[in-house]
Amino acid sequence: MIQASDMTPAELAALLAFHAEAGVEWLVEDDPVDRIAAFQAEKTARQVARPAADTSSGQVPARVAPSRSAAPSERQPARAQPAQGSTLPAIPDENAIAEARFAAESARSLAELKTAIEGFASCNLKTSARSTITAEGAGTAGIMVIGPMPNADDDREGQAFTGRAGLLLDRMLAAIGQSRETVTITTIIPWRPPGDRMPSGPETAICRPFIERQIALAEPRLVLVLGNFAARFFFGETGTIHALRGKWREIGAGGHSVQALATLHPQELLAAPASKALAWMDLLAFSERLTGESG
């Protein structure tokens, strides 16, 4: 592997530009770093330094840590205390799923559902997210576009598919004669996961009633599913988007069945522009089915 020290400034600049264009936001170290061990070492160093500092200033430490010979019953485990005024995140469980299902089924419109999701407090993803993303758009064309989860741009703007990925989605819609004003756009997960990580199984299960209710209330004629996570979520398969794309499948939500087609997510197309040809084929198939439905 070529090291950075072996590259010229011009080569480094070109490499960084390539990564930025591909959507890379974070770089990793050349060698793996055990962050947990490093944190523990820093914690131990602080504990050792604190008594020494107190002794040098003439102060007697208020409490001395038990020696190694102390009985197990005398050792008090350290307990992390939440900051004043903060609340611990809710733990996903069956009760939280039941609460989500009740909140979703109680909504009689997308507006009511948006209010219900914004007021829902039993999913820990909400505690770290800035915005709640739900269905937007008039949907006059009978199309629903569904992505996986909000990213940093979406969370900041309070809208699904913003930034460079959003601009590419706009061009994809325009290619089939549609726009954000004529379709309904939403995400499976209403809240951005910390660090853009993948949602866990319990977190996904909590959010399922919300997306299914959005589909039932919007009543689209066709659904365009974007990306690996969304395709696996709706189709119940484990293949990659390259295996799941381009095939019409029927998905159901709250008694409403609709034909769905999966294609690559705009962010995936930004990272691998060569895949745009595949996405274009999917869009042509989607447009053809839409024309047939309209006829």
mmCIF file of C-alpha atoms in Angstrom:
data_model
loop_
_atom_site.group_PDB
_atom_site.id
_atom_site.type_symbol
_atom_site.label_atom_id
_atom_site.label_comp_id
_atom_site.label_asym_id
_atom_site.label_seq_id
_atom_site.Cartn_x
_atom_site.Cartn_y
_atom_site.Cartn_z
ATOM 1 C CA MET A 1 0.000 0.000 0.000
ATOM 2 C CA ILE A 2 1.274 3.468 -0.896
ATOM 3 C CA GLN A 3 1.957 5.622 2.163
ATOM 4 C CA ALA A 4 1.093 9.295 2.338
ATOM 5 C CA SER A 5 4.775 10.072 2.954
ATOM 6 C CA ASP A 6 5.612 8.611 -0.464
ATOM 7 C CA MET A 7 3.193 10.891 -2.334
ATOM 8 C CA THR A 8 3.755 14.376 -3.684
ATOM 9 C CA PRO A 9 1.539 17.271 -2.532
ATOM 10 C CA ALA A 10 -0.239 17.222 -5.898
ATOM 11 C CA GLU A 11 -0.936 13.490 -5.588
ATOM 12 C CA LEU A 12 -2.259 13.943 -2.055
ATOM 13 C CA ALA A 13 -4.543 16.766 -3.180
ATOM 14 C CA ALA A 14 -5.876 14.656 -6.034
ATOM 15 C CA LEU A 15 -6.524 11.734 -3.687
ATOM 16 C CA LEU A 16 -8.376 13.903 -1.184
ATOM 17 C CA ALA A 17 -10.470 15.395 -3.988
ATOM 18 C CA PHE A 18 -11.351 11.892 -5.175
ATOM 19 C CA HIS A 19 -12.480 10.845 -1.685
ATOM 20 C CA ALA A 20 -14.530 14.018 -1.239
ATOM 21 C CA GLU A 21 -16.255 13.476 -4.582
ATOM 22 C CA ALA A 22 -17.056 9.897 -3.557
ATOM 23 C CA GLY A 23 -18.718 11.160 -0.376
ATOM 24 C CA VAL A 24 -16.062 10.046 2.125
ATOM 25 C CA GLU A 25 -16.386 12.067 5.341
ATOM 26 C CA TRP A 26 -14.212 10.109 7.779
ATOM 27 C CA LEU A 27 -10.764 8.563 7.475
ATOM 28 C CA VAL A 28 -9.386 5.717 9.569
ATOM 29 C CA GLU A 29 -5.934 5.107 10.975
ATOM 30 C CA ASP A 30 -3.446 2.903 9.149
ATOM 31 C CA ASP A 31 -3.329 0.601 12.186
ATOM 32 C CA PRO A 32 -6.330 -0.362 14.367
ATOM 33 C CA VAL A 33 -6.663 1.551 17.628
ATOM 34 C CA ASP A 34 -8.296 0.047 20.717
ATOM 35 C CA ARG A 35 -10.270 3.090 21.898
ATOM 36 C CA ILE A 36 -11.687 1.251 24.905
ATOM 37 C CA ALA A 37 -8.222 0.324 26.183
ATOM 38 C CA ALA A 38 -6.972 3.853 25.550
ATOM 39 C CA PHE A 39 -9.872 5.327 27.511
ATOM 40 C CA GLN A 40 -9.264 2.924 30.394
ATOM 41 C CA ALA A 41 -5.566 3.848 30.458
ATOM 42 C CA GLU A 42 -6.393 7.551 30.603
ATOM 43 C CA LYS A 43 -8.913 6.935 33.389
ATOM 44 C CA THR A 44 -6.349 4.959 35.413
ATOM 45 C CA ALA A 45 -3.734 7.683 34.887
ATOM 46 C CA ARG A 46 -6.121 10.346 36.198
ATOM 47 C CA GLN A 47 -6.961 8.263 39.267
ATOM 48 C CA VAL A 48 -3.251 7.817 40.055
ATOM 49 C CA ALA A 49 -2.419 11.499 39.481
ATOM 50 C CA ARG A 50 -5.264 12.876 41.608
ATOM 51 C CA PRO A 51 -4.020 11.634 45.063
ATOM 52 C CA ALA A 52 -0.484 12.776 44.218
ATOM 53 C CA ALA A 53 -1.733 16.262 43.404
ATOM 54 C CA ASP A 54 -3.759 16.439 46.636
ATOM 55 C CA THR A 55 -0.719 15.367 48.732
ATOM 56 C CA SER A 56 1.580 17.938 47.145
ATOM 57 C CA SER A 57 -0.891 20.721 47.936
ATOM 58 C CA GLY A 58 -1.116 19.670 51.592
ATOM 59 C CA GLN A 59 -4.697 18.403 51.294
ATOM 60 C CA VAL A 60 -5.727 15.017 52.573
ATOM 61 C CA PRO A 61 -7.739 12.982 50.105
ATOM 62 C CA ALA A 62 -11.332 12.651 51.238
ATOM 63 C CA ARG A 63 -11.452 8.982 50.319
ATOM 64 C CA VAL A 64 -8.762 6.384 49.782
ATOM 65 C CA ALA A 65 -9.345 3.631 47.252
ATOM 66 C CA PRO A 66 -9.459 0.136 48.860
ATOM 67 C CA SER A 67 -6.296 -1.934 48.596
ATOM 68 C CA ARG A 68 -6.092 -5.147 46.622
ATOM 69 C CA SER A 69 -6.562 -7.077 49.859
ATOM 70 C CA ALA A 70 -9.876 -5.461 50.630
ATOM 71 C CA ALA A 71 -12.831 -7.808 50.867
ATOM 72 C CA PRO A 72 -15.100 -7.966 47.838
ATOM 73 C CA SER A 73 -17.995 -6.613 49.907
ATOM 74 C CA GLU A 74 -15.972 -3.473 50.717
ATOM 75 C CA ARG A 75 -15.365 -2.573 47.077
ATOM 76 C CA GLN A 76 -17.952 -0.225 45.648
ATOM 77 C CA PRO A 77 -18.416 -0.403 41.877
ATOM 78 C CA ALA A 78 -18.337 2.916 40.083
ATOM 79 C CA ARG A 79 -21.726 3.971 38.783
ATOM 80 C CA ALA A 80 -22.184 6.398 35.921
ATOM 81 C CA GLN A 81 -24.554 9.152 36.938
ATOM 82 C CA PRO A 82 -26.630 10.952 34.291
ATOM 83 C CA ALA A 83 -26.006 14.650 33.911
ATOM 84 C CA GLN A 84 -28.388 16.904 35.800
ATOM 85 C CA GLY A 85 -31.554 17.508 33.814
ATOM 86 C CA SER A 86 -30.843 14.705 31.311
ATOM 87 C CA THR A 87 -32.879 11.574 30.766
ATOM 88 C CA LEU A 88 -31.628 8.141 29.850
ATOM 89 C CA PRO A 89 -32.610 6.972 26.363
ATOM 90 C CA ALA A 90 -35.521 4.585 26.130
ATOM 91 C CA ILE A 91 -34.583 0.955 25.591
ATOM 92 C CA PRO A 92 -36.304 -0.614 22.563
ATOM 93 C CA ASP A 93 -38.587 -3.434 23.673
ATOM 94 C CA GLU A 94 -41.991 -4.974 22.967
ATOM 95 C CA ASN A 95 -43.764 -2.222 24.882
ATOM 96 C CA ALA A 96 -42.145 0.433 22.703
ATOM 97 C CA ILE A 97 -43.217 -1.427 19.561
ATOM 98 C CA ALA A 98 -46.774 -1.638 20.872
ATOM 99 C CA GLU A 99 -46.743 2.085 21.648
ATOM 100 C CA ALA A 100 -45.517 2.854 18.130
ATOM 101 C CA ARG A 101 -48.216 0.665 16.601
ATOM 102 C CA PHE A 102 -50.938 2.353 18.658
ATOM 103 C CA ALA A 103 -49.672 5.838 17.813
ATOM 104 C CA ALA A 104 -49.493 5.011 14.108
ATOM 105 C CA GLU A 105 -52.897 3.381 13.864
ATOM 106 C CA SER A 106 -54.534 6.259 15.743
ATOM 107 C CA ALA A 107 -53.515 8.754 13.034
ATOM 108 C CA ARG A 108 -56.120 9.423 10.363
ATOM 109 C CA SER A 109 -53.972 11.595 8.100
ATOM 110 C CA LEU A 110 -50.323 12.159 7.290
ATOM 111 C CA ALA A 111 -50.467 15.405 9.257
ATOM 112 C CA GLU A 112 -51.767 13.582 12.345
ATOM 113 C CA LEU A 113 -49.155 10.886 11.880
ATOM 114 C CA LYS A 114 -46.383 13.480 11.671
ATOM 115 C CA THR A 115 -47.556 14.929 14.988
ATOM 116 C CA ALA A 116 -47.696 11.463 16.534
ATOM 117 C CA ILE A 117 -44.165 10.578 15.411
ATOM 118 C CA GLU A 118 -42.786 13.920 16.636
ATOM 119 C CA GLY A 119 -44.338 13.256 20.045
ATOM 120 C CA PHE A 120 -43.170 9.654 20.254
ATOM 121 C CA ALA A 121 -40.518 9.222 22.959
ATOM 122 C CA SER A 122 -39.928 5.455 23.155
ATOM 123 C CA CYS A 123 -37.153 5.144 20.586
ATOM 124 C CA ASN A 124 -33.602 5.978 21.654
ATOM 125 C CA LEU A 125 -32.733 7.252 18.155
ATOM 126 C CA LYS A 126 -34.815 10.346 18.808
ATOM 127 C CA THR A 127 -32.656 11.427 21.745
ATOM 128 C CA SER A 128 -29.639 12.182 19.536
ATOM 129 C CA ALA A 129 -31.439 13.466 16.422
ATOM 130 C CA ARG A 130 -32.170 17.100 15.706
ATOM 131 C CA SER A 131 -35.115 16.554 13.353
ATOM 132 C CA THR A 132 -37.966 14.117 12.790
ATOM 133 C CA ILE A 133 -38.328 13.188 9.121
ATOM 134 C CA THR A 134 -41.759 12.124 7.824
ATOM 135 C CA ALA A 135 -43.614 12.025 4.499
ATOM 136 C CA GLU A 136 -43.595 15.210 2.430
ATOM 137 C CA GLY A 137 -44.989 16.096 -0.973
ATOM 138 C CA ALA A 138 -48.430 16.202 -2.542
ATOM 139 C CA GLY A 139 -48.125 12.785 -4.147
ATOM 140 C CA THR A 140 -50.385 13.814 -7.007
ATOM 141 C CA ALA A 141 -48.594 11.395 -9.338
ATOM 142 C CA GLY A 142 -49.380 8.449 -7.062
ATOM 143 C CA ILE A 143 -45.676 7.825 -6.429
ATOM 144 C CA MET A 144 -43.962 7.298 -3.082
ATOM 145 C CA VAL A 145 -40.170 7.422 -2.822
ATOM 146 C CA ILE A 146 -38.802 5.741 0.305
ATOM 147 C CA GLY A 147 -35.204 5.858 1.505
ATOM 148 C CA PRO A 148 -33.527 4.242 4.522
ATOM 149 C CA MET A 149 -32.849 6.888 7.182
ATOM 150 C CA PRO A 150 -31.887 10.598 7.389
ATOM 151 C CA ASN A 151 -28.217 11.530 7.069
ATOM 152 C CA ALA A 152 -26.424 14.515 8.608
ATOM 153 C CA ASP A 153 -27.678 16.936 5.933
ATOM 154 C CA ASP A 154 -31.263 15.729 6.309
ATOM 155 C CA ASP A 155 -31.132 15.969 10.095
ATOM 156 C CA ARG A 156 -29.795 19.514 9.873
ATOM 157 C CA GLU A 157 -32.318 20.670 7.258
ATOM 158 C CA GLY A 158 -35.306 18.738 8.644
ATOM 159 C CA GLN A 159 -36.099 17.207 5.245
ATOM 160 C CA ALA A 160 -35.401 13.903 3.511
ATOM 161 C CA PHE A 161 -32.841 13.774 0.706
ATOM 162 C CA THR A 162 -30.960 17.042 0.953
ATOM 163 C CA GLY A 163 -27.357 17.857 0.057
ATOM 164 C CA ARG A 164 -25.647 16.264 -2.939
ATOM 165 C CA ALA A 165 -27.736 13.087 -2.697
ATOM 166 C CA GLY A 166 -30.892 15.181 -2.741
ATOM 167 C CA LEU A 167 -29.786 17.070 -5.843
ATOM 168 C CA LEU A 168 -29.145 13.779 -7.617
ATOM 169 C CA LEU A 169 -32.568 12.475 -6.575
ATOM 170 C CA ASP A 170 -34.131 15.616 -8.044
ATOM 171 C CA ARG A 171 -32.429 14.846 -11.364
ATOM 172 C CA MET A 172 -33.562 11.209 -11.193
ATOM 173 C CA LEU A 173 -37.170 12.296 -10.676
ATOM 174 C CA ALA A 174 -36.921 14.857 -13.451
ATOM 175 C CA ALA A 175 -35.737 12.099 -15.810
ATOM 176 C CA ILE A 176 -39.153 10.426 -15.473
ATOM 177 C CA GLY A 177 -41.105 13.671 -15.549
ATOM 178 C CA GLN A 178 -41.605 14.008 -11.794
ATOM 179 C CA SER A 179 -40.465 16.305 -8.988
ATOM 180 C CA ARG A 180 -40.655 16.626 -5.223
ATOM 181 C CA GLU A 181 -43.950 18.444 -5.688
ATOM 182 C CA THR A 182 -45.622 15.528 -7.507
ATOM 183 C CA VAL A 183 -44.373 12.616 -5.374
ATOM 184 C CA THR A 184 -44.341 11.742 -1.683
ATOM 185 C CA ILE A 185 -40.859 11.350 -0.193
ATOM 186 C CA THR A 186 -40.030 9.782 3.168
ATOM 187 C CA THR A 187 -37.619 7.499 5.025
ATOM 188 C CA ILE A 188 -38.129 4.236 6.902
ATOM 189 C CA ILE A 189 -36.402 5.571 10.032
ATOM 190 C CA PRO A 190 -37.652 9.040 11.091
ATOM 191 C CA TRP A 191 -34.499 9.932 13.044
ATOM 192 C CA ARG A 192 -30.836 10.005 12.066
ATOM 193 C CA PRO A 193 -28.868 7.281 13.908
ATOM 194 C CA PRO A 194 -25.763 8.570 15.728
ATOM 195 C CA GLY A 195 -22.763 8.704 13.417
ATOM 196 C CA ASP A 196 -24.949 7.519 10.511
ATOM 197 C CA ARG A 197 -24.704 3.949 11.790
ATOM 198 C CA MET A 198 -27.206 1.312 10.687
ATOM 199 C CA PRO A 199 -30.306 1.032 12.903
ATOM 200 C CA SER A 200 -30.460 -2.003 15.154
ATOM 201 C CA GLY A 201 -33.132 -4.672 14.819
ATOM 202 C CA PRO A 202 -35.213 -3.381 17.761
ATOM 203 C CA GLU A 203 -34.932 0.215 16.527
ATOM 204 C CA THR A 204 -36.108 -0.841 13.079
ATOM 205 C CA ALA A 205 -38.998 -2.801 14.586
ATOM 206 C CA ILE A 206 -40.138 0.277 16.518
ATOM 207 C CA CYS A 207 -40.134 2.410 13.361
ATOM 208 C CA ARG A 208 -41.917 -0.164 11.172
ATOM 209 C CA PRO A 209 -45.485 0.825 12.204
ATOM 210 C CA PHE A 210 -44.746 4.451 11.293
ATOM 211 C CA ILE A 211 -43.553 3.802 7.729
ATOM 212 C CA GLU A 212 -46.288 1.244 7.091
ATOM 213 C CA ARG A 213 -48.904 3.746 8.246
ATOM 214 C CA GLN A 214 -47.408 6.432 6.010
ATOM 215 C CA ILE A 215 -47.829 4.120 3.027
ATOM 216 C CA ALA A 216 -51.384 3.222 4.029
ATOM 217 C CA LEU A 217 -52.391 6.880 4.418
ATOM 218 C CA ALA A 218 -50.621 8.106 1.261
ATOM 219 C CA GLU A 219 -52.103 5.226 -0.809
ATOM 220 C CA PRO A 220 -49.527 5.408 -3.612
ATOM 221 C CA ARG A 221 -49.980 3.493 -6.852
ATOM 222 C CA LEU A 222 -46.250 2.740 -7.080
ATOM 223 C CA VAL A 223 -43.324 2.846 -4.645
ATOM 224 C CA LEU A 224 -39.689 3.516 -5.531
ATOM 225 C CA VAL A 225 -37.424 1.938 -2.900
ATOM 226 C CA LEU A 226 -33.904 3.353 -2.590
ATOM 227 C CA GLY A 227 -30.861 1.478 -1.331
ATOM 228 C CA ASN A 228 -29.813 -1.740 0.412
ATOM 229 C CA PHE A 229 -31.458 -1.155 3.769
ATOM 230 C CA ALA A 230 -34.824 -0.119 2.347
ATOM 231 C CA ALA A 231 -34.938 -2.997 -0.156
ATOM 232 C CA ARG A 232 -34.121 -5.577 2.515
ATOM 233 C CA PHE A 233 -36.647 -3.995 4.888
ATOM 234 C CA PHE A 234 -39.567 -4.235 2.458
ATOM 235 C CA PHE A 235 -38.678 -7.425 0.579
ATOM 236 C CA GLY A 236 -37.505 -9.463 3.562
ATOM 237 C CA GLU A 237 -34.375 -10.624 1.747
ATOM 238 C CA THR A 238 -30.676 -10.325 2.572
ATOM 239 C CA GLY A 239 -29.209 -9.715 -0.876
ATOM 240 C CA THR A 240 -27.464 -6.535 -1.951
ATOM 241 C CA ILE A 241 -29.249 -3.822 -3.872
ATOM 242 C CA HIS A 242 -27.627 -5.130 -7.053
ATOM 243 C CA ALA A 243 -29.487 -8.422 -6.544
ATOM 244 C CA LEU A 244 -32.765 -6.841 -5.394
ATOM 245 C CA ARG A 245 -33.040 -3.940 -7.844
ATOM 246 C CA GLY A 246 -35.062 -3.868 -11.040
ATOM 247 C CA LYS A 247 -37.679 -6.453 -9.997
ATOM 248 C CA TRP A 248 -41.285 -5.564 -9.260
ATOM 249 C CA ARG A 249 -42.578 -6.854 -5.939
ATOM 250 C CA GLU A 250 -45.769 -6.319 -4.003
ATOM 251 C CA ILE A 251 -45.496 -4.876 -0.515
ATOM 252 C CA GLY A 252 -48.327 -4.511 1.977
ATOM 253 C CA ALA A 253 -48.963 -1.917 4.652
ATOM 254 C CA GLY A 254 -52.085 -1.723 6.763
ATOM 255 C CA GLY A 255 -54.275 -3.489 4.235
ATOM 256 C CA HIS A 256 -52.880 -1.425 1.353
ATOM 257 C CA SER A 257 -50.910 -3.414 -1.221
ATOM 258 C CA VAL A 258 -48.726 -1.644 -3.746
ATOM 259 C CA GLN A 259 -46.184 -2.548 -6.423
ATOM 260 C CA ALA A 260 -42.630 -1.536 -5.508
ATOM 261 C CA LEU A 261 -39.370 -1.349 -7.448
ATOM 262 C CA ALA A 262 -35.959 -1.010 -5.796
ATOM 263 C CA THR A 263 -32.982 0.837 -7.225
ATOM 264 C CA LEU A 264 -29.708 2.264 -6.001
ATOM 265 C CA HIS A 265 -29.681 5.088 -3.467
ATOM 266 C CA PRO A 266 -28.389 8.443 -4.800
ATOM 267 C CA GLN A 267 -25.540 8.303 -2.265
ATOM 268 C CA GLU A 268 -24.472 4.951 -3.692
ATOM 269 C CA LEU A 269 -24.499 6.467 -7.170
ATOM 270 C CA LEU A 270 -22.284 9.326 -6.005
ATOM 271 C CA ALA A 271 -19.798 6.807 -4.628
ATOM 272 C CA ALA A 272 -19.945 4.581 -7.729
ATOM 273 C CA PRO A 273 -20.960 6.671 -10.773
ATOM 274 C CA ALA A 274 -20.641 3.622 -13.044
ATOM 275 C CA SER A 275 -23.827 2.268 -11.436
ATOM 276 C CA LYS A 276 -25.876 5.148 -12.833
ATOM 277 C CA ALA A 277 -26.572 3.038 -15.929
ATOM 278 C CA LEU A 278 -28.320 0.449 -13.733
ATOM 279 C CA ALA A 279 -30.359 3.120 -11.974
ATOM 280 C CA TRP A 280 -31.368 4.578 -15.346
ATOM 281 C CA MET A 281 -32.670 1.170 -16.444
ATOM 282 C CA ASP A 282 -34.715 0.947 -13.236
ATOM 283 C CA LEU A 283 -36.126 4.431 -13.754
ATOM 284 C CA LEU A 284 -37.169 3.559 -17.309
ATOM 285 C CA ALA A 285 -38.974 0.457 -16.010
ATOM 286 C CA PHE A 286 -40.613 2.531 -13.289
ATOM 287 C CA SER A 287 -41.722 5.175 -15.794
ATOM 288 C CA GLU A 288 -43.113 2.514 -18.131
ATOM 289 C CA ARG A 289 -45.179 0.943 -15.333
ATOM 290 C CA LEU A 290 -46.350 4.385 -14.240
ATOM 291 C CA THR A 291 -47.531 5.187 -17.770
ATOM 292 C CA GLY A 292 -49.363 1.874 -17.916
ATOM 293 C CA GLU A 293 -51.019 2.539 -14.550
ATOM 294 C CA SER A 294 -52.110 5.989 -15.727
ATOM 295 C CA GLY A 295 -53.514 4.557 -18.933
#
